[in-house]
Amino acid sequence: MVSSPLMDAQTLRSTGAPAPEPPPSLERRRAAELTAETAAVLAAQRAELELAVERCLAQLPFPMRVVVRRALAL
Amino acid sequence: MSGAESRAEVAKLARLLGVEGERLAYLEGLAPGELRRYRESVADRMFEGDAALLARAAGAARLLPARTAASLAQSALGPLVCARLTGLLDPGHAAEISEHLPTDFVALLAAELDPRRAVAVVTAMESGRVVEVAGAMAANGEYVAMGRFVNFLDDATLAGCCARLDDEEVLRIAFVSEGKGRLARLADLMGLARVRRMVRNATAMGLDDEARDLWERLSPPTRRRVARPEP
């Protein structure tokens, strides 16, 4: 199978996790604000992880890249 | 102290989310326990949300020589992803990789690390290196992140870190420390004269809440000794 950066990005896409329930005593508007802020951070970190793995693979010399790709199940 | 505790919790959450504390100031009215539970849930999501991919990446890192892994850590992964991976690596291999990393990079990585998930790696690092990293973290103002480590460092390393840091830094770290039960020991390691100086100079440093929090963690006999006039 031939690999491409686009395919790697799609394969690496992880499911991630949604933001947790906000503190119960927080009023609704603030709770929504906090949840949105947390969700954005979680999504950004997830994207950073995916990009980092792609960058990592791109930098490995060819024989090692094959071994690592296999270990990553890509 | 619950207002001050909430303030400390908001600072920890802000650090975790990578936002300025003022942006979350609206949370300071909440109970510290409620804030702590939320922060811990967020940390769990951060570390466990991508567990499958991280576990595979950690498996792949095992295949690489430490020097190659260290090089990739800096040039491709970056400190945040390395921090997520650290707890999943074999502690010996992780400590070996860290030997090939510059202190400034390890300081950035440690600032993103959850020591609870990487206790074996933290304790596998040589004490002098930990002190060096602590100095670099303090220079970056990473007091909240440093506070996470207090519970996991042995006496000699903790004493070394305190000797490296100034009074203001120690007070700021102690205030947001996850190891409040360890603060009495921390005070013992610093010695009465230093604790007395920190408490007396707290107002001048604008750290009254921080000093009061430390004071409340001291044992009654230590408090009496600190309160006595200097010999």
CSV table of C-alpha atoms in Angstrom, one decimal:
chain,number,residue,atom,x,y,z
A,1,MET,CA,0.0,0.0,0.0
A,2,VAL,CA,1.4,3.4,-1.0
A,3,SER,CA,1.3,6.0,1.8
A,4,SER,CA,0.6,9.7,1.4
A,5,PRO,CA,0.5,12.6,3.8
A,6,LEU,CA,-3.3,12.8,3.3
A,7,MET,CA,-3.9,9.2,4.0
A,8,ASP,CA,-1.6,9.4,7.1
A,9,ALA,CA,-3.6,12.3,8.4
A,10,GLN,CA,-6.9,10.4,8.0
A,11,THR,CA,-5.5,7.2,9.4
A,12,LEU,CA,-4.1,9.0,12.4
A,13,ARG,CA,-7.3,10.9,13.2
A,14,SER,CA,-8.1,9.8,16.7
A,15,THR,CA,-11.5,9.9,18.4
A,16,GLY,CA,-10.3,12.0,21.3
A,17,ALA,CA,-12.6,12.8,24.2
A,18,PRO,CA,-15.2,15.5,24.7
A,19,ALA,CA,-14.9,18.1,27.5
A,20,PRO,CA,-16.1,16.9,30.9
A,21,GLU,CA,-19.2,18.1,32.6
A,22,PRO,CA,-18.6,21.6,34.0
A,23,PRO,CA,-18.8,22.1,37.8
A,24,PRO,CA,-22.5,21.8,38.8
A,25,SER,CA,-22.7,25.1,40.7
A,26,LEU,CA,-21.5,27.1,37.8
A,27,GLU,CA,-24.2,29.2,36.2
A,28,ARG,CA,-25.3,28.1,32.7
A,29,ARG,CA,-23.6,30.8,30.6
A,30,ARG,CA,-20.3,30.4,32.4
A,31,ALA,CA,-20.6,26.6,32.2
A,32,ALA,CA,-21.0,26.8,28.4
A,33,GLU,CA,-18.0,29.1,28.2
A,34,LEU,CA,-15.8,26.8,30.2
A,35,THR,CA,-16.9,23.7,28.3
A,36,ALA,CA,-16.2,25.5,25.0
A,37,GLU,CA,-12.8,26.6,26.2
A,38,THR,CA,-11.9,23.1,27.4
A,39,ALA,CA,-13.2,21.4,24.2
A,40,ALA,CA,-11.0,23.8,22.1
A,41,VAL,CA,-7.9,22.9,24.1
A,42,LEU,CA,-8.6,19.2,23.9
A,43,ALA,CA,-9.1,19.4,20.1
A,44,ALA,CA,-6.0,21.5,19.7
A,45,GLN,CA,-3.9,19.0,21.6
A,46,ARG,CA,-5.4,16.1,19.7
A,47,ALA,CA,-4.4,17.8,16.4
A,48,GLU,CA,-0.9,18.5,17.7
A,49,LEU,CA,-0.5,14.9,18.5
A,50,GLU,CA,-1.6,13.8,15.1
A,51,LEU,CA,0.7,16.3,13.4
A,52,ALA,CA,3.6,15.4,15.6
A,53,VAL,CA,3.4,11.7,14.7
A,54,GLU,CA,3.3,12.6,11.0
A,55,ARG,CA,6.3,14.9,11.4
A,56,CYS,CA,8.1,12.1,13.3
A,57,LEU,CA,7.5,9.6,10.5
A,58,ALA,CA,8.6,12.0,7.9
A,59,GLN,CA,12.0,12.5,9.6
A,60,LEU,CA,12.8,8.8,10.1
A,61,PRO,CA,15.2,7.2,7.6
A,62,PHE,CA,13.4,4.8,5.2
A,63,PRO,CA,14.1,1.4,6.8
A,64,MET,CA,13.2,2.6,10.3
A,65,ARG,CA,10.1,4.4,9.0
A,66,VAL,CA,8.7,1.1,7.7
A,67,VAL,CA,9.3,-0.5,11.1
A,68,VAL,CA,7.8,2.4,13.0
A,69,ARG,CA,4.8,2.6,10.7
A,70,ARG,CA,4.1,-1.0,11.3
A,71,ALA,CA,4.4,-0.5,15.0
A,72,LEU,CA,1.9,2.4,14.8
A,73,ALA,CA,-0.4,0.1,12.8
A,74,LEU,CA,-0.5,2.6,9.9
B,1,MET,CA,-8.5,29.6,53.4
B,2,SER,CA,-11.1,28.4,51.0
B,3,GLY,CA,-10.9,31.6,48.9
B,4,ALA,CA,-7.2,31.2,48.6
B,5,GLU,CA,-7.6,27.5,47.8
B,6,SER,CA,-10.0,28.3,45.1
B,7,ARG,CA,-7.6,30.8,43.7
B,8,ALA,CA,-4.9,28.2,43.7
B,9,GLU,CA,-7.2,25.7,41.9
B,10,VAL,CA,-8.1,28.3,39.3
B,11,ALA,CA,-4.4,28.9,38.7
B,12,LYS,CA,-3.9,25.1,38.2
B,13,LEU,CA,-6.8,24.8,35.8
B,14,ALA,CA,-5.6,27.8,33.8
B,15,ARG,CA,-2.1,26.2,33.5
B,16,LEU,CA,-3.6,23.0,32.4
B,17,LEU,CA,-5.7,24.7,29.7
B,18,GLY,CA,-2.8,27.0,28.8
B,19,VAL,CA,-4.8,30.2,29.3
B,20,GLU,CA,-4.2,33.2,31.5
B,21,GLY,CA,-5.6,32.9,35.0
B,22,GLU,CA,-7.6,36.1,34.7
B,23,ARG,CA,-9.6,34.5,31.9
B,24,LEU,CA,-11.0,32.0,34.4
B,25,ALA,CA,-11.4,34.5,37.3
B,26,TYR,CA,-15.1,33.8,37.3
B,27,LEU,CA,-14.4,30.4,38.7
B,28,GLU,CA,-12.9,31.7,41.9
B,29,GLY,CA,-16.2,31.8,43.7
B,30,LEU,CA,-16.6,28.0,43.4
B,31,ALA,CA,-15.6,25.5,46.1
B,32,PRO,CA,-12.0,24.2,45.7
B,33,GLY,CA,-13.1,20.6,45.7
B,34,GLU,CA,-15.5,21.2,42.8
B,35,LEU,CA,-12.7,23.0,40.8
B,36,ARG,CA,-10.2,20.2,41.6
B,37,ARG,CA,-12.7,17.5,40.4
B,38,TYR,CA,-13.2,19.4,37.1
B,39,ARG,CA,-9.4,19.9,36.6
B,40,GLU,CA,-8.7,16.2,37.2
B,41,SER,CA,-11.4,15.3,34.7
B,42,VAL,CA,-9.8,17.5,32.1
B,43,ALA,CA,-6.4,16.0,32.8
B,44,ASP,CA,-7.8,12.5,32.5
B,45,ARG,CA,-9.3,13.5,29.1
B,46,MET,CA,-6.0,14.9,27.9
B,47,PHE,CA,-4.0,11.9,28.9
B,48,GLU,CA,-6.6,9.2,28.1
B,49,GLY,CA,-8.5,10.6,25.1
B,50,ASP,CA,-5.8,9.6,22.7
B,51,ALA,CA,-4.6,6.6,24.6
B,52,ALA,CA,-4.6,4.2,21.7
B,53,LEU,CA,-2.5,6.3,19.4
B,54,LEU,CA,-0.2,7.3,22.3
B,55,ALA,CA,0.3,3.7,23.3
B,56,ARG,CA,1.2,2.8,19.7
B,57,ALA,CA,3.6,5.7,19.5
B,58,ALA,CA,5.2,4.7,22.8
B,59,GLY,CA,5.6,1.2,21.4
B,60,ALA,CA,7.3,2.6,18.3
B,61,ALA,CA,9.6,4.7,20.5
B,62,ARG,CA,10.9,1.5,22.1
B,63,LEU,CA,12.3,0.5,18.7
B,64,LEU,CA,14.4,3.6,18.5
B,65,PRO,CA,17.8,4.1,20.0
B,66,ALA,CA,17.7,6.7,22.8
B,67,ARG,CA,19.7,9.3,20.9
B,68,THR,CA,17.4,9.0,17.8
B,69,ALA,CA,14.3,9.2,20.0
B,70,ALA,CA,15.7,12.3,21.7
B,71,SER,CA,16.4,13.9,18.4
B,72,LEU,CA,12.9,13.2,17.1
B,73,ALA,CA,11.4,14.4,20.5
B,74,GLN,CA,12.9,17.8,19.9
B,75,SER,CA,12.5,18.2,16.1
B,76,ALA,CA,9.2,16.4,15.5
B,77,LEU,CA,7.2,15.7,18.6
B,78,GLY,CA,7.7,18.7,20.8
B,79,PRO,CA,7.3,19.0,24.6
B,80,LEU,CA,3.5,18.5,24.9
B,81,VAL,CA,3.4,15.2,23.0
B,82,CYS,CA,6.6,14.0,24.7
B,83,ALA,CA,4.9,14.7,28.0
B,84,ARG,CA,1.9,12.6,27.0
B,85,LEU,CA,4.2,9.8,25.9
B,86,THR,CA,6.6,9.8,28.9
B,87,GLY,CA,4.4,7.8,31.3
B,88,LEU,CA,3.9,5.1,28.6
B,89,LEU,CA,7.6,4.5,28.1
B,90,ASP,CA,9.7,2.1,30.0
B,91,PRO,CA,11.1,4.3,32.8
B,92,GLY,CA,14.7,3.3,32.1
B,93,HIS,CA,14.4,4.1,28.4
B,94,ALA,CA,12.7,7.4,29.1
B,95,ALA,CA,15.4,8.4,31.6
B,96,GLU,CA,18.0,7.4,29.0
B,97,ILE,CA,16.3,9.5,26.3
B,98,SER,CA,16.2,12.4,28.7
B,99,GLU,CA,19.9,12.3,29.1
B,100,HIS,CA,20.2,13.2,25.4
B,101,LEU,CA,17.9,16.1,25.7
B,102,PRO,CA,18.9,19.7,26.7
B,103,THR,CA,17.7,20.9,30.1
B,104,ASP,CA,15.6,23.6,28.6
B,105,PHE,CA,13.6,21.1,26.6
B,106,VAL,CA,13.2,18.7,29.5
B,107,ALA,CA,11.9,21.8,31.5
B,108,LEU,CA,9.3,22.4,28.8
B,109,LEU,CA,8.3,18.7,28.8
B,110,ALA,CA,8.1,18.5,32.6
B,111,ALA,CA,5.8,21.5,32.6
B,112,GLU,CA,3.3,19.5,30.6
B,113,LEU,CA,3.8,16.3,32.5
B,114,ASP,CA,1.4,14.7,34.9
B,115,PRO,CA,3.8,13.2,37.4
B,116,ARG,CA,1.2,10.8,38.7
B,117,ARG,CA,1.4,9.1,35.3
B,118,ALA,CA,5.1,9.1,35.2
B,119,VAL,CA,6.3,8.5,38.8
B,120,ALA,CA,8.8,5.8,37.8
B,121,VAL,CA,10.4,8.1,35.1
B,122,VAL,CA,10.6,11.1,37.5
B,123,THR,CA,12.2,8.9,40.2
B,124,ALA,CA,14.6,7.3,37.7
B,125,MET,CA,16.1,10.7,36.9
B,126,GLU,CA,19.3,11.6,38.6
B,127,SER,CA,18.8,14.1,41.5
B,128,GLY,CA,21.2,16.7,40.1
B,129,ARG,CA,19.4,16.7,36.8
B,130,VAL,CA,16.0,17.2,38.5
B,131,VAL,CA,17.4,20.2,40.3
B,132,GLU,CA,18.8,21.6,37.1
B,133,VAL,CA,15.4,21.2,35.4
B,134,ALA,CA,13.7,22.8,38.4
B,135,GLY,CA,15.9,25.8,38.0
B,136,ALA,CA,14.9,26.1,34.3
B,137,MET,CA,11.2,25.6,35.1
B,138,ALA,CA,11.3,28.4,37.7
B,139,ALA,CA,13.0,30.7,35.2
B,140,ASN,CA,10.0,30.0,32.9
B,141,GLY,CA,7.6,30.8,35.8
B,142,GLU,CA,6.2,27.3,35.8
B,143,TYR,CA,5.2,27.3,39.5
B,144,VAL,CA,1.9,25.4,39.0
B,145,ALA,CA,3.6,22.7,37.0
B,146,MET,CA,6.4,22.4,39.6
B,147,GLY,CA,3.8,22.1,42.4
B,148,ARG,CA,2.7,18.8,40.8
B,149,PHE,CA,6.1,17.2,41.5
B,150,VAL,CA,6.4,18.0,45.2
B,151,ASN,CA,4.8,14.8,46.3
B,152,PHE,CA,7.0,12.6,44.1
B,153,LEU,CA,10.5,13.9,44.9
B,154,ASP,CA,12.6,12.3,47.6
B,155,ASP,CA,14.0,14.4,50.5
B,156,ALA,CA,17.5,14.9,48.9
B,157,THR,CA,16.1,16.1,45.6
B,158,LEU,CA,13.5,18.3,47.2
B,159,ALA,CA,16.2,19.9,49.4
B,160,GLY,CA,18.3,20.4,46.3
B,161,CYS,CA,15.4,22.1,44.5
B,162,CYS,CA,14.7,24.4,47.5
B,163,ALA,CA,18.4,25.4,47.7
B,164,ARG,CA,18.3,26.3,44.0
B,165,LEU,CA,15.1,28.3,44.2
B,166,ASP,CA,14.6,31.7,45.9
B,167,ASP,CA,12.0,32.3,48.7
B,168,GLU,CA,9.4,33.8,46.4
B,169,GLU,CA,9.6,30.8,44.1
B,170,VAL,CA,9.3,28.3,46.9
B,171,LEU,CA,6.3,30.1,48.4
B,172,ARG,CA,4.5,30.3,45.0
B,173,ILE,CA,5.2,26.6,44.3
B,174,ALA,CA,4.1,25.4,47.8
B,175,PHE,CA,0.8,27.3,47.4
B,176,VAL,CA,-0.2,25.4,44.3
B,177,SER,CA,1.4,22.2,45.3
B,178,GLU,CA,-0.4,18.9,44.9
B,179,GLY,CA,1.6,17.6,47.9
B,180,LYS,CA,0.3,19.7,50.7
B,181,GLY,CA,1.0,16.8,53.1
B,182,ARG,CA,4.7,17.2,52.1
B,183,LEU,CA,5.0,20.9,53.0
B,184,ALA,CA,5.8,20.3,56.6
B,185,ARG,CA,8.7,18.2,55.5
B,186,LEU,CA,9.7,20.8,52.9
B,187,ALA,CA,9.9,23.4,55.7
B,188,ASP,CA,12.1,21.0,57.8
B,189,LEU,CA,14.4,20.6,54.8
B,190,MET,CA,14.7,24.4,54.3
B,191,GLY,CA,15.4,25.0,58.0
B,192,LEU,CA,13.8,27.3,60.5
B,193,ALA,CA,15.7,30.4,59.6
B,194,ARG,CA,14.6,30.3,56.0
B,195,VAL,CA,11.0,29.6,56.8
B,196,ARG,CA,11.0,32.4,59.3
B,197,ARG,CA,12.4,34.8,56.7
B,198,MET,CA,9.8,33.7,54.1
B,199,VAL,CA,6.9,34.2,56.5
B,200,ARG,CA,8.2,37.6,57.7
B,201,ASN,CA,8.9,38.9,54.2
B,202,ALA,CA,5.6,37.5,52.7
B,203,THR,CA,3.8,40.9,52.8
B,204,ALA,CA,6.6,42.7,51.1
B,205,MET,CA,6.6,40.0,48.3
B,206,GLY,CA,2.8,40.3,48.0
B,207,LEU,CA,2.5,36.6,49.0
B,208,ASP,CA,0.4,36.7,52.2
B,209,ASP,CA,-2.0,34.0,51.1
B,210,GLU,CA,0.9,31.8,50.0
B,211,ALA,CA,2.7,32.3,53.4
B,212,ARG,CA,-0.5,31.7,55.4
B,213,ASP,CA,-1.1,28.5,53.5
B,214,LEU,CA,2.5,27.3,54.2
B,215,TRP,CA,2.1,28.3,57.9
B,216,GLU,CA,-1.1,26.2,58.2
B,217,ARG,CA,0.8,23.1,57.0
B,218,LEU,CA,3.5,23.4,59.6
B,219,SER,CA,3.3,21.3,62.7
B,220,PRO,CA,2.4,23.2,66.0
B,221,PRO,CA,6.0,22.7,67.4
B,222,THR,CA,7.5,24.1,64.2
B,223,ARG,CA,5.1,27.0,64.2
B,224,ARG,CA,6.2,27.8,67.8
B,225,ARG,CA,9.8,27.7,66.8
B,226,VAL,CA,9.3,29.8,63.7
B,227,ALA,CA,7.4,32.4,65.7
B,228,ARG,CA,10.1,32.7,68.3
B,229,PRO,CA,12.5,35.7,67.9
B,230,GLU,CA,15.7,34.9,66.1
B,231,PRO,CA,18.5,33.8,68.5
